[in-house]
PDB file of C-alpha atoms in Angstrom:
ATOM      1  CA  UNK A1317     -36.451 -56.279  -9.738  1.00  0.00           C
ATOM      2  CA  UNK A1318     -34.621 -55.341 -12.944  1.00  0.00           C
ATOM      3  CA  UNK A1319     -32.923 -52.324 -11.441  1.00  0.00           C
ATOM      4  CA  UNK A1320     -31.895 -54.277  -8.402  1.00  0.00           C
ATOM      5  CA  UNK A1321     -30.328 -56.949 -10.507  1.00  0.00           C
ATOM      6  CA  UNK A1322     -28.322 -54.381 -12.465  1.00  0.00           C
ATOM      7  CA  UNK A1323     -26.766 -52.825  -9.381  1.00  0.00           C
ATOM      8  CA  UNK A1324     -28.951 -49.756  -8.910  1.00  0.00           C
ATOM      9  CA  UNK A1325     -29.938 -48.766  -5.393  1.00  0.00           C
ATOM     10  CA  UNK A1326     -33.717 -48.857  -5.257  1.00  0.00           C
ATOM     11  CA  UNK A1327     -35.883 -47.237  -2.529  1.00  0.00           C
ATOM     12  CA  UNK A1328     -39.608 -47.633  -2.378  1.00  0.00           C
ATOM     13  CA  UNK A1329     -40.851 -44.300  -1.039  1.00  0.00           C
ATOM     14  CA  UNK A1330     -44.254 -45.743  -0.012  1.00  0.00           C
ATOM     15  CA  UNK A1331     -42.475 -47.641   2.795  1.00  0.00           C
ATOM     16  CA  UNK A1332     -41.985 -44.393   4.655  1.00  0.00           C
ATOM     17  CA  UNK A1333     -44.445 -42.080   6.345  1.00  0.00           C
ATOM     18  CA  UNK A1334     -45.134 -39.025   4.197  1.00  0.00           C
ATOM     19  CA  UNK A1335     -42.861 -36.090   5.210  1.00  0.00           C
ATOM     20  CA  UNK A1336     -40.908 -38.215   7.653  1.00  0.00           C
ATOM     21  CA  UNK A1337     -37.112 -37.680   7.794  1.00  0.00           C
ATOM     22  CA  UNK A1338     -36.537 -40.782   5.757  1.00  0.00           C
ATOM     23  CA  UNK A1339     -39.142 -39.769   3.189  1.00  0.00           C
ATOM     24  CA  UNK A1340     -37.631 -36.333   2.694  1.00  0.00           C
ATOM     25  CA  UNK A1341     -34.067 -37.699   2.675  1.00  0.00           C
ATOM     26  CA  UNK A1342     -34.740 -40.094  -0.148  1.00  0.00           C
ATOM     27  CA  UNK A1343     -36.557 -37.450  -2.207  1.00  0.00           C
ATOM     28  CA  UNK A1344     -33.611 -35.072  -1.660  1.00  0.00           C
ATOM     29  CA  UNK A1345     -30.912 -37.556  -2.624  1.00  0.00           C
ATOM     30  CA  UNK A1346     -32.531 -39.577  -5.408  1.00  0.00           C
ATOM     31  CA  UNK A1347     -31.152 -38.984  -8.933  1.00  0.00           C
ATOM     32  CA  UNK A1348     -34.054 -40.723 -10.642  1.00  0.00           C
ATOM     33  CA  UNK A1349     -37.657 -40.777  -9.350  1.00  0.00           C
ATOM     34  CA  UNK A1350     -40.068 -43.280 -10.931  1.00  0.00           C
ATOM     35  CA  UNK A1351     -43.887 -43.032 -10.864  1.00  0.00           C
ATOM     36  CA  UNK A1352     -46.657 -45.144 -12.305  1.00  0.00           C
ATOM     37  CA  UNK A1353     -49.486 -42.702 -11.858  1.00  0.00           C
ATOM     38  CA  UNK A1354     -49.981 -39.110 -10.592  1.00  0.00           C
ATOM     39  CA  UNK A1355     -47.264 -38.282  -8.119  1.00  0.00           C
ATOM     40  CA  UNK A1356     -49.082 -35.849  -5.762  1.00  0.00           C
ATOM     41  CA  UNK A1357     -45.744 -35.226  -3.981  1.00  0.00           C
ATOM     42  CA  UNK A1358     -45.446 -31.875  -2.219  1.00  0.00           C
ATOM     43  CA  UNK A1359     -41.828 -31.454  -3.169  1.00  0.00           C
ATOM     44  CA  UNK A1360     -39.914 -28.996  -5.400  1.00  0.00           C
ATOM     45  CA  UNK A1361     -38.032 -31.049  -7.983  1.00  0.00           C
ATOM     46  CA  UNK A1362     -34.360 -30.338  -8.252  1.00  0.00           C
ATOM     47  CA  UNK A1363     -32.899 -29.394 -11.671  1.00  0.00           C
ATOM     48  CA  UNK A1364     -30.540 -32.347 -11.409  1.00  0.00           C
ATOM     49  CA  UNK A1365     -33.340 -34.904 -10.876  1.00  0.00           C
ATOM     50  CA  UNK A1366     -35.031 -36.986 -13.535  1.00  0.00           C
ATOM     51  CA  UNK A1367     -38.675 -38.004 -13.314  1.00  0.00           C
ATOM     52  CA  UNK A1368     -39.753 -41.128 -15.198  1.00  0.00           C
ATOM     53  CA  UNK A1369     -43.466 -41.888 -15.603  1.00  0.00           C
ATOM     54  CA  UNK A1370     -44.201 -45.563 -16.243  1.00  0.00           C
ATOM     55  CA  UNK A1371     -47.968 -44.877 -16.291  1.00  0.00           C
ATOM     56  CA  UNK A1372     -50.223 -47.944 -16.031  1.00  0.00           C
ATOM     57  CA  UNK A1373     -51.552 -48.882 -19.396  1.00  0.00           C
ATOM     58  CA  UNK A1374     -52.582 -48.041 -22.938  1.00  0.00           C
ATOM     59  CA  UNK A1375     -55.727 -45.867 -22.922  1.00  0.00           C
ATOM     60  CA  UNK A1376     -59.164 -47.177 -23.936  1.00  0.00           C
ATOM     61  CA  UNK A1377     -61.110 -44.424 -22.078  1.00  0.00           C
ATOM     62  CA  UNK A1378     -60.510 -40.713 -22.434  1.00  0.00           C
ATOM     63  CA  UNK A1379     -59.245 -38.589 -19.569  1.00  0.00           C
ATOM     64  CA  UNK A1380     -57.795 -35.206 -18.601  1.00  0.00           C
ATOM     65  CA  UNK A1381     -57.688 -32.866 -21.675  1.00  0.00           C
ATOM     66  CA  UNK A1382     -59.198 -35.435 -24.045  1.00  0.00           C
ATOM     67  CA  UNK A1383     -62.380 -35.629 -21.934  1.00  0.00           C
ATOM     68  CA  UNK A1384     -64.844 -33.169 -20.468  1.00  0.00           C
ATOM     69  CA  UNK A1385     -64.703 -34.919 -17.062  1.00  0.00           C
ATOM     70  CA  UNK A1386     -67.768 -33.116 -15.670  1.00  0.00           C
ATOM     71  CA  UNK A1387     -67.907 -34.870 -12.322  1.00  0.00           C
ATOM     72  CA  UNK A1388     -64.174 -34.408 -11.667  1.00  0.00           C
ATOM     73  CA  UNK A1389     -64.332 -30.747 -12.544  1.00  0.00           C
ATOM     74  CA  UNK A1390     -67.457 -30.317 -10.383  1.00  0.00           C
ATOM     75  CA  UNK A1391     -65.766 -31.764  -7.329  1.00  0.00           C
ATOM     76  CA  UNK A1392     -62.368 -30.086  -7.926  1.00  0.00           C
ATOM     77  CA  UNK A1393     -62.157 -27.027 -10.145  1.00  0.00           C
ATOM     78  CA  UNK A1394     -58.344 -27.047  -9.844  1.00  0.00           C
ATOM     79  CA  UNK A1395     -57.989 -30.681 -10.868  1.00  0.00           C
ATOM     80  CA  UNK A1396     -56.492 -30.006 -14.358  1.00  0.00           C
ATOM     81  CA  UNK A1397     -54.165 -27.287 -13.118  1.00  0.00           C
ATOM     82  CA  UNK A1398     -52.801 -29.678 -10.443  1.00  0.00           C
ATOM     83  CA  UNK A1399     -52.310 -32.454 -12.998  1.00  0.00           C
ATOM     84  CA  UNK A1400     -50.679 -30.118 -15.449  1.00  0.00           C
ATOM     85  CA  UNK A1401     -48.278 -28.936 -12.737  1.00  0.00           C
ATOM     86  CA  UNK A1402     -47.568 -32.609 -12.050  1.00  0.00           C
ATOM     87  CA  UNK A1403     -46.773 -33.800 -15.566  1.00  0.00           C
ATOM     88  CA  UNK A1404     -44.859 -30.650 -16.402  1.00  0.00           C
ATOM     89  CA  UNK A1405     -42.152 -32.058 -14.188  1.00  0.00           C
ATOM     90  CA  UNK A1406     -41.885 -35.381 -15.978  1.00  0.00           C
ATOM     91  CA  UNK A1407     -38.844 -35.936 -18.125  1.00  0.00           C
ATOM     92  CA  UNK A1408     -39.786 -39.305 -19.678  1.00  0.00           C
ATOM     93  CA  UNK A1409     -43.100 -41.042 -20.337  1.00  0.00           C
ATOM     94  CA  UNK A1410     -43.250 -44.766 -21.069  1.00  0.00           C
ATOM     95  CA  UNK A1411     -45.507 -46.103 -23.886  1.00  0.00           C
ATOM     96  CA  UNK A1412     -46.207 -49.683 -24.865  1.00  0.00           C
ATOM     97  CA  UNK A1413     -46.555 -48.828 -28.559  1.00  0.00           C
ATOM     98  CA  UNK A1414     -45.739 -45.727 -30.560  1.00  0.00           C
ATOM     99  CA  UNK A1415     -49.346 -45.430 -31.831  1.00  0.00           C
ATOM    100  CA  UNK A1416     -50.271 -44.384 -28.279  1.00  0.00           C
ATOM    101  CA  UNK A1417     -48.199 -41.244 -28.551  1.00  0.00           C
ATOM    102  CA  UNK A1418     -50.838 -39.250 -30.508  1.00  0.00           C
ATOM    103  CA  UNK A1419     -53.422 -40.069 -27.893  1.00  0.00           C
ATOM    104  CA  UNK A1420     -51.152 -39.050 -25.037  1.00  0.00           C
ATOM    105  CA  UNK A1421     -50.309 -35.724 -26.748  1.00  0.00           C
ATOM    106  CA  UNK A1422     -54.045 -35.006 -26.648  1.00  0.00           C
ATOM    107  CA  UNK A1423     -54.423 -36.210 -23.033  1.00  0.00           C
ATOM    108  CA  UNK A1424     -51.386 -34.322 -21.748  1.00  0.00           C
ATOM    109  CA  UNK A1425     -51.634 -31.056 -23.664  1.00  0.00           C
ATOM    110  CA  UNK A1426     -48.457 -28.951 -23.873  1.00  0.00           C
ATOM    111  CA  UNK A1427     -46.310 -31.642 -22.415  1.00  0.00           C
ATOM    112  CA  UNK A1428     -42.533 -31.386 -22.609  1.00  0.00           C
ATOM    113  CA  UNK A1429     -41.510 -34.947 -21.686  1.00  0.00           C
ATOM    114  CA  UNK A1430     -39.872 -37.417 -23.991  1.00  0.00           C
ATOM    115  CA  UNK A1431     -41.624 -40.660 -24.946  1.00  0.00           C
ATOM    116  CA  UNK A1432     -39.921 -44.014 -24.360  1.00  0.00           C
ATOM    117  CA  UNK A1433     -41.268 -46.768 -26.567  1.00  0.00           C
ATOM    118  CA  UNK A1434     -39.697 -49.562 -24.513  1.00  0.00           C
ATOM    119  CA  UNK A1435     -42.777 -51.589 -23.585  1.00  0.00           C
ATOM    120  CA  UNK A1436     -44.165 -51.912 -20.096  1.00  0.00           C
ATOM    121  CA  UNK A1437     -41.992 -53.820 -17.625  1.00  0.00           C
ATOM    122  CA  UNK A1438     -45.141 -55.440 -16.206  1.00  0.00           C
ATOM    123  CA  UNK A1439     -45.964 -56.817 -19.680  1.00  0.00           C
ATOM    124  CA  UNK A1440     -42.385 -57.969 -20.072  1.00  0.00           C
ATOM    125  CA  UNK A1441     -42.842 -59.931 -16.875  1.00  0.00           C
ATOM    126  CA  UNK A1442     -45.994 -61.523 -18.361  1.00  0.00           C
ATOM    127  CA  UNK A1443     -44.124 -62.487 -21.515  1.00  0.00           C
ATOM    128  CA  UNK A1444     -41.278 -63.976 -19.559  1.00  0.00           C
ATOM    129  CA  UNK A1445     -43.560 -66.060 -17.333  1.00  0.00           C
ATOM    130  CA  UNK A1446     -46.502 -67.014 -19.565  1.00  0.00           C
ATOM    131  CA  UNK A1447     -45.129 -70.616 -19.915  1.00  0.00           C
ATOM    132  CA  UNK A1448     -43.937 -70.812 -16.288  1.00  0.00           C
ATOM    133  CA  UNK A1449     -46.217 -73.568 -15.068  1.00  0.00           C
ATOM    134  CA  UNK A1450     -44.432 -73.872 -11.694  1.00  0.00           C
ATOM    135  CA  UNK A1451     -45.010 -70.178 -10.964  1.00  0.00           C
ATOM    136  CA  UNK A1452     -48.623 -70.419 -11.952  1.00  0.00           C
ATOM    137  CA  UNK A1453     -49.079 -73.482  -9.727  1.00  0.00           C
ATOM    138  CA  UNK A1454     -47.478 -71.675  -6.727  1.00  0.00           C
ATOM    139  CA  UNK A1455     -49.663 -68.585  -7.257  1.00  0.00           C
ATOM    140  CA  UNK A1456     -52.784 -70.714  -7.257  1.00  0.00           C
ATOM    141  CA  UNK A1457     -51.575 -72.606  -4.266  1.00  0.00           C
ATOM    142  CA  UNK A1458     -51.015 -69.314  -2.384  1.00  0.00           C
ATOM    143  CA  UNK A1459     -54.676 -68.337  -3.095  1.00  0.00           C
ATOM    144  CA  UNK A1460     -56.028 -71.827  -2.551  1.00  0.00           C
ATOM    145  CA  UNK A1461     -57.354 -72.038  -6.136  1.00  0.00           C
ATOM    146  CA  UNK A1462     -58.079 -75.433  -7.583  1.00  0.00           C
ATOM    147  CA  UNK A1463     -60.218 -74.622 -10.613  1.00  0.00           C
ATOM    148  CA  UNK A1464     -59.809 -72.564 -13.775  1.00  0.00           C
ATOM    149  CA  UNK A1465     -59.840 -68.878 -12.935  1.00  0.00           C
ATOM    150  CA  UNK A1466     -62.078 -66.029 -14.189  1.00  0.00           C
ATOM    151  CA  UNK A1467     -60.741 -62.633 -13.093  1.00  0.00           C
ATOM    152  CA  UNK A1468     -63.063 -59.634 -12.878  1.00  0.00           C
ATOM    153  CA  UNK A1469     -61.390 -56.207 -12.898  1.00  0.00           C
ATOM    154  CA  UNK A1470     -63.838 -53.307 -13.239  1.00  0.00           C
ATOM    155  CA  UNK A1471     -62.497 -49.791 -13.286  1.00  0.00           C
ATOM    156  CA  UNK A1472     -63.632 -46.805 -11.259  1.00  0.00           C
ATOM    157  CA  UNK A1473     -66.355 -44.451 -12.431  1.00  0.00           C
ATOM    158  CA  UNK A1474     -66.260 -40.646 -12.187  1.00  0.00           C
ATOM    159  CA  UNK A1475     -69.930 -40.696 -11.076  1.00  0.00           C
ATOM    160  CA  UNK A1476     -68.784 -42.259  -7.726  1.00  0.00           C
ATOM    161  CA  UNK A1477     -67.425 -38.782  -6.856  1.00  0.00           C
ATOM    162  CA  UNK A1478     -70.978 -37.549  -6.531  1.00  0.00           C
ATOM    163  CA  UNK A1479     -72.703 -40.898  -5.922  1.00  0.00           C
ATOM    164  CA  UNK A1480     -70.203 -42.902  -3.911  1.00  0.00           C
ATOM    165  CA  UNK A1481     -72.569 -45.806  -3.262  1.00  0.00           C
ATOM    166  CA  UNK A1482     -73.514 -46.247  -6.898  1.00  0.00           C
ATOM    167  CA  UNK A1483     -72.232 -49.632  -8.049  1.00  0.00           C
ATOM    168  CA  UNK A1484     -74.994 -50.386 -10.512  1.00  0.00           C
ATOM    169  CA  UNK A1485     -72.382 -50.909 -13.224  1.00  0.00           C
ATOM    170  CA  UNK A1486     -70.796 -53.897 -11.417  1.00  0.00           C
ATOM    171  CA  UNK A1487     -71.371 -57.510 -12.314  1.00  0.00           C
ATOM    172  CA  UNK A1488     -73.045 -59.768  -9.741  1.00  0.00           C
ATOM    173  CA  UNK A1489     -69.986 -62.015  -9.329  1.00  0.00           C
ATOM    174  CA  UNK A1490     -71.562 -64.140  -6.624  1.00  0.00           C
ATOM    175  CA  UNK A1491     -74.467 -65.129  -8.905  1.00  0.00           C
ATOM    176  CA  UNK A1492     -71.968 -65.988 -11.633  1.00  0.00           C
ATOM    177  CA  UNK A1493     -69.966 -68.094  -9.193  1.00  0.00           C
ATOM    178  CA  UNK A1494     -73.135 -69.910  -8.148  1.00  0.00           C
ATOM    179  CA  UNK A1495     -74.088 -70.688 -11.767  1.00  0.00           C
ATOM    180  CA  UNK A1496     -70.586 -71.536 -13.067  1.00  0.00           C
ATOM    181  CA  UNK A1497     -69.216 -73.432 -10.111  1.00  0.00           C
ATOM    182  CA  UNK A1498     -66.649 -75.170 -12.290  1.00  0.00           C
ATOM    183  CA  UNK A1499     -64.668 -71.896 -12.269  1.00  0.00           C
ATOM    184  CA  UNK A1500     -63.144 -69.802  -9.505  1.00  0.00           C
ATOM    185  CA  UNK A1501     -64.188 -66.106  -9.794  1.00  0.00           C
ATOM    186  CA  UNK A1502     -61.878 -63.504  -8.408  1.00  0.00           C
ATOM    187  CA  UNK A1503     -63.072 -59.887  -8.134  1.00  0.00           C
ATOM    188  CA  UNK A1504     -60.210 -57.393  -8.179  1.00  0.00           C
ATOM    189  CA  UNK A1505     -61.915 -54.071  -8.008  1.00  0.00           C
ATOM    190  CA  UNK A1506     -60.224 -50.746  -8.562  1.00  0.00           C
ATOM    191  CA  UNK A1507     -58.645 -49.505  -5.346  1.00  0.00           C
ATOM    192  CA  UNK A1508     -61.075 -46.581  -5.240  1.00  0.00           C
ATOM    193  CA  UNK A1509     -63.790 -49.148  -4.828  1.00  0.00           C
ATOM    194  CA  UNK A1510     -62.145 -50.283  -1.562  1.00  0.00           C
ATOM    195  CA  UNK A1511     -61.632 -53.943  -2.382  1.00  0.00           C
ATOM    196  CA  UNK A1512     -58.182 -55.310  -2.713  1.00  0.00           C
ATOM    197  CA  UNK A1513     -56.487 -58.744  -2.770  1.00  0.00           C
ATOM    198  CA  UNK A1514     -53.384 -58.222  -0.683  1.00  0.00           C
ATOM    199  CA  UNK A1515     -51.766 -61.581  -1.178  1.00  0.00           C
ATOM    200  CA  UNK A1516     -51.068 -61.250  -4.869  1.00  0.00           C
ATOM    201  CA  UNK A1517     -50.127 -58.789  -7.524  1.00  0.00           C
ATOM    202  CA  UNK A1518     -52.588 -58.003 -10.365  1.00  0.00           C
ATOM    203  CA  UNK A1519     -50.096 -59.254 -12.949  1.00  0.00           C
ATOM    204  CA  UNK A1520     -49.948 -62.597 -11.165  1.00  0.00           C
ATOM    205  CA  UNK A1521     -53.718 -62.840 -11.372  1.00  0.00           C
ATOM    206  CA  UNK A1522     -53.579 -62.111 -15.150  1.00  0.00           C
ATOM    207  CA  UNK A1523     -51.027 -64.831 -15.499  1.00  0.00           C
ATOM    208  CA  UNK A1524     -53.165 -67.546 -13.860  1.00  0.00           C
ATOM    209  CA  UNK A1525     -56.521 -66.516 -15.327  1.00  0.00           C
ATOM    210  CA  UNK A1526     -58.279 -68.360 -18.099  1.00  0.00           C
ATOM    211  CA  UNK A1527     -60.607 -65.430 -18.766  1.00  0.00           C
ATOM    212  CA  UNK A1528     -60.522 -61.746 -17.787  1.00  0.00           C
ATOM    213  CA  UNK A1529     -63.727 -59.708 -17.556  1.00  0.00           C
ATOM    214  CA  UNK A1530     -63.291 -55.960 -17.431  1.00  0.00           C
ATOM    215  CA  UNK A1531     -64.989 -52.882 -18.794  1.00  0.00           C
ATOM    216  CA  UNK A1532     -62.916 -49.783 -19.743  1.00  0.00           C
ATOM    217  CA  UNK A1533     -59.715 -50.690 -18.024  1.00  0.00           C
ATOM    218  CA  UNK A1534     -56.334 -50.760 -19.735  1.00  0.00           C
ATOM    219  CA  UNK A1535     -55.738 -54.124 -18.135  1.00  0.00           C
ATOM    220  CA  UNK A1536     -57.209 -55.777 -21.210  1.00  0.00           C
ATOM    221  CA  UNK A1537     -54.113 -54.712 -23.202  1.00  0.00           C
ATOM    222  CA  UNK A1538     -51.909 -56.491 -20.685  1.00  0.00           C
ATOM    223  CA  UNK A1539     -54.089 -59.566 -20.980  1.00  0.00           C
ATOM    224  CA  UNK A1540     -54.191 -59.763 -24.796  1.00  0.00           C
ATOM    225  CA  UNK A1541     -50.388 -59.327 -24.825  1.00  0.00           C
ATOM    226  CA  UNK A1542     -50.159 -62.999 -23.763  1.00  0.00           C
ATOM    227  CA  UNK A1543     -53.330 -64.010 -25.630  1.00  0.00           C
ATOM    228  CA  UNK A1544     -55.652 -64.247 -22.656  1.00  0.00           C
ATOM    229  CA  UNK A1545     -59.398 -64.441 -23.399  1.00  0.00           C
ATOM    230  CA  UNK A1546     -61.243 -61.270 -22.442  1.00  0.00           C
ATOM    231  CA  UNK A1547     -64.842 -59.974 -22.133  1.00  0.00           C
ATOM    232  CA  UNK A1548     -65.906 -56.368 -21.659  1.00  0.00           C
ATOM    233  CA  UNK A1549     -69.046 -55.659 -19.579  1.00  0.00           C
ATOM    234  CA  UNK A1550     -70.560 -52.311 -20.628  1.00  0.00           C
ATOM    235  CA  UNK A1551     -73.988 -52.118 -19.087  1.00  0.00           C
ATOM    236  CA  UNK A1552     -73.445 -48.278 -18.574  1.00  0.00           C
ATOM    237  CA  UNK A1553     -71.935 -47.667 -22.026  1.00  0.00           C
ATOM    238  CA  UNK A1554     -74.156 -44.636 -22.960  1.00  0.00           C
ATOM    239  CA  UNK A1555     -73.598 -42.821 -19.646  1.00  0.00           C
ATOM    240  CA  UNK A1556     -69.890 -43.655 -19.508  1.00  0.00           C
ATOM    241  CA  UNK A1557     -69.318 -42.451 -23.074  1.00  0.00           C
ATOM    242  CA  UNK A1558     -71.223 -39.204 -22.336  1.00  0.00           C
ATOM    243  CA  UNK A1559     -69.252 -38.145 -19.242  1.00  0.00           C
ATOM    244  CA  UNK A1560     -65.895 -39.763 -19.887  1.00  0.00           C
ATOM    245  CA  UNK A1561     -65.608 -40.850 -23.554  1.00  0.00           C
ATOM    246  CA  UNK A1562     -63.868 -43.699 -25.299  1.00  0.00           C
ATOM    247  CA  UNK A1563     -61.354 -43.989 -28.117  1.00  0.00           C
ATOM    248  CA  UNK A1564     -63.802 -45.599 -30.507  1.00  0.00           C
ATOM    249  CA  UNK A1565     -61.264 -46.947 -32.997  1.00  0.00           C
ATOM    250  CA  UNK A1566     -59.974 -49.098 -30.103  1.00  0.00           C
ATOM    251  CA  UNK A1567     -63.416 -49.806 -28.731  1.00  0.00           C
ATOM    252  CA  UNK A1568     -64.463 -51.263 -32.101  1.00  0.00           C
ATOM    253  CA  UNK A1569     -61.556 -53.699 -31.971  1.00  0.00           C
ATOM    254  CA  UNK A1570     -63.276 -55.595 -29.184  1.00  0.00           C
ATOM    255  CA  UNK A1571     -66.856 -55.509 -30.566  1.00  0.00           C
ATOM    256  CA  UNK A1572     -67.102 -59.330 -30.664  1.00  0.00           C
ATOM    257  CA  UNK A1573     -66.259 -59.499 -26.952  1.00  0.00           C
ATOM    258  CA  UNK A1574     -68.425 -56.678 -25.597  1.00  0.00           C
ATOM    259  CA  UNK A1575     -71.469 -57.476 -23.482  1.00  0.00           C
ATOM    260  CA  UNK A1576     -74.101 -54.868 -22.577  1.00  0.00           C
ATOM    261  CA  UNK A1577     -76.018 -56.991 -20.044  1.00  0.00           C
ATOM    262  CA  UNK A1578     -75.349 -59.748 -17.522  1.00  0.00           C
ATOM    263  CA  UNK A1579     -77.402 -62.157 -19.665  1.00  0.00           C
ATOM    264  CA  UNK A1580     -74.945 -61.600 -22.570  1.00  0.00           C
ATOM    265  CA  UNK A1581     -72.044 -62.359 -20.267  1.00  0.00           C
ATOM    266  CA  UNK A1582     -73.762 -65.643 -19.290  1.00  0.00           C
ATOM    267  CA  UNK A1583     -74.251 -66.549 -22.958  1.00  0.00           C
ATOM    268  CA  UNK A1584     -70.488 -66.107 -23.455  1.00  0.00           C
ATOM    269  CA  UNK A1585     -69.676 -68.129 -20.377  1.00  0.00           C
ATOM    270  CA  UNK A1586     -71.956 -70.921 -21.619  1.00  0.00           C
ATOM    271  CA  UNK A1587     -69.630 -71.344 -24.546  1.00  0.00           C
ATOM    272  CA  UNK A1588     -66.335 -70.049 -23.164  1.00  0.00           C
ATOM    273  CA  UNK A1589     -64.180 -71.922 -25.648  1.00  0.00           C
ATOM    274  CA  UNK A1590     -65.601 -69.825 -28.471  1.00  0.00           C
ATOM    275  CA  UNK A1591     -64.597 -66.501 -26.926  1.00  0.00           C
ATOM    276  CA  UNK A1592     -62.376 -64.685 -29.359  1.00  0.00           C
ATOM    277  CA  UNK A1593     -58.746 -64.042 -28.524  1.00  0.00           C
ATOM    278  CA  UNK A1594     -56.738 -61.105 -29.888  1.00  0.00           C
ATOM    279  CA  UNK A1595     -53.157 -60.735 -31.114  1.00  0.00           C
ATOM    280  CA  UNK A1596     -51.096 -58.224 -29.169  1.00  0.00           C
ATOM    281  CA  UNK A1597     -51.081 -54.759 -30.792  1.00  0.00           C
ATOM    282  CA  UNK A1598     -47.788 -53.930 -29.239  1.00  0.00           C
ATOM    283  CA  UNK A1599     -44.933 -53.275 -31.651  1.00  0.00           C
ATOM    284  CA  UNK A1600     -42.344 -52.869 -28.915  1.00  0.00           C
ATOM    285  CA  UNK A1601     -39.536 -55.387 -28.800  1.00  0.00           C
ATOM    286  CA  UNK A1602     -39.951 -56.875 -25.358  1.00  0.00           C
ATOM    287  CA  UNK A1603     -36.588 -58.618 -25.704  1.00  0.00           C
ATOM    288  CA  UNK A1604     -34.990 -55.166 -25.446  1.00  0.00           C
ATOM    289  CA  UNK A1605     -37.130 -53.686 -22.601  1.00  0.00           C
ATOM    290  CA  UNK A1606     -34.641 -54.356 -19.843  1.00  0.00           C
ATOM    291  CA  UNK A1607     -31.585 -53.361 -21.921  1.00  0.00           C
ATOM    292  CA  UNK A1608     -33.280 -50.141 -22.966  1.00  0.00           C
ATOM    293  CA  UNK A1609     -33.998 -49.145 -19.379  1.00  0.00           C
ATOM    294  CA  UNK A1610     -30.592 -50.196 -18.221  1.00  0.00           C
ATOM    295  CA  UNK A1611     -28.899 -48.035 -20.881  1.00  0.00           C
ATOM    296  CA  UNK A1612     -31.113 -45.056 -20.115  1.00  0.00           C
ATOM    297  CA  UNK A1613     -30.337 -45.114 -16.389  1.00  0.00           C
ATOM    298  CA  UNK A1614     -26.629 -45.536 -16.930  1.00  0.00           C
ATOM    299  CA  UNK A1615     -26.626 -42.639 -19.418  1.00  0.00           C
ATOM    300  CA  UNK A1616     -28.447 -40.426 -16.933  1.00  0.00           C
ATOM    301  CA  UNK A1617     -25.977 -41.271 -14.138  1.00  0.00           C
ATOM    302  CA  UNK A1618     -23.015 -40.928 -16.453  1.00  0.00           C
ATOM    303  CA  UNK A1619     -24.250 -37.466 -17.549  1.00  0.00           C
ATOM    304  CA  UNK A1620     -24.436 -36.364 -13.917  1.00  0.00           C
ATOM    305  CA  UNK A1621     -20.847 -37.564 -13.277  1.00  0.00           C
ATOM    306  CA  UNK A1622     -19.514 -35.563 -16.167  1.00  0.00           C
TER     307      UNK A1622
END
């Protein structure tokens, strides 16, 4: 939306069939290619092209070279090589706060990209609309929601690679909905868990939620950026920490809001007003997010012209 407003021609590659003529054409002619996760594109990057990685959140859980990832390595011995080949093509990597850089240097070993401490555009959108009551009303209307909203956003588990049907770590949302009928519960599971809400974007759901329950997902950093109440459900903490790992300094920040059982979740919901809120840890100036991106893109295009 920001790029479009500033006169850049924006093409969403996912609208085209992979390897179709249109798909290849846009890859061949684009000056800047933007990702928000692994690219997995079978395409040789041109020297003149710039890759920008938005990523999708500040890390709470370890991954890639900061983690042993036994299940991922068991299922795909070449996983790390493929990911290294992917991120070695990136020119810029977006961070929400400069204290993330040290963690990402560990995660993406031997990276050559430059960090951009601009703040996430998706969080900028939350900041801009946190007081937009008309927008919130319209989102709720679109989803036929009439009560306060509790959003549940669990992340995917590596163990599902070897045990695809294992969902023992998930909350029983239906039982919570039955017990706390004064709220509307929305379950927005990770797309690997095969449940999506197609009518609305996840940032819109954060905006209208009164409480967000997650586990190890970076979504909690988006939520606390606009002072949303959060709970973390960690009934598999020991196992998860063993095969994936957590950044414990960050984990400790949320100790007052961590629940290790469903009964602890219910105790918190019984007294929802007392759930602790957190100040945003971001030190980025979100007032300058759009201007920073705008200047970067214009500088890239200007450099090509010269």
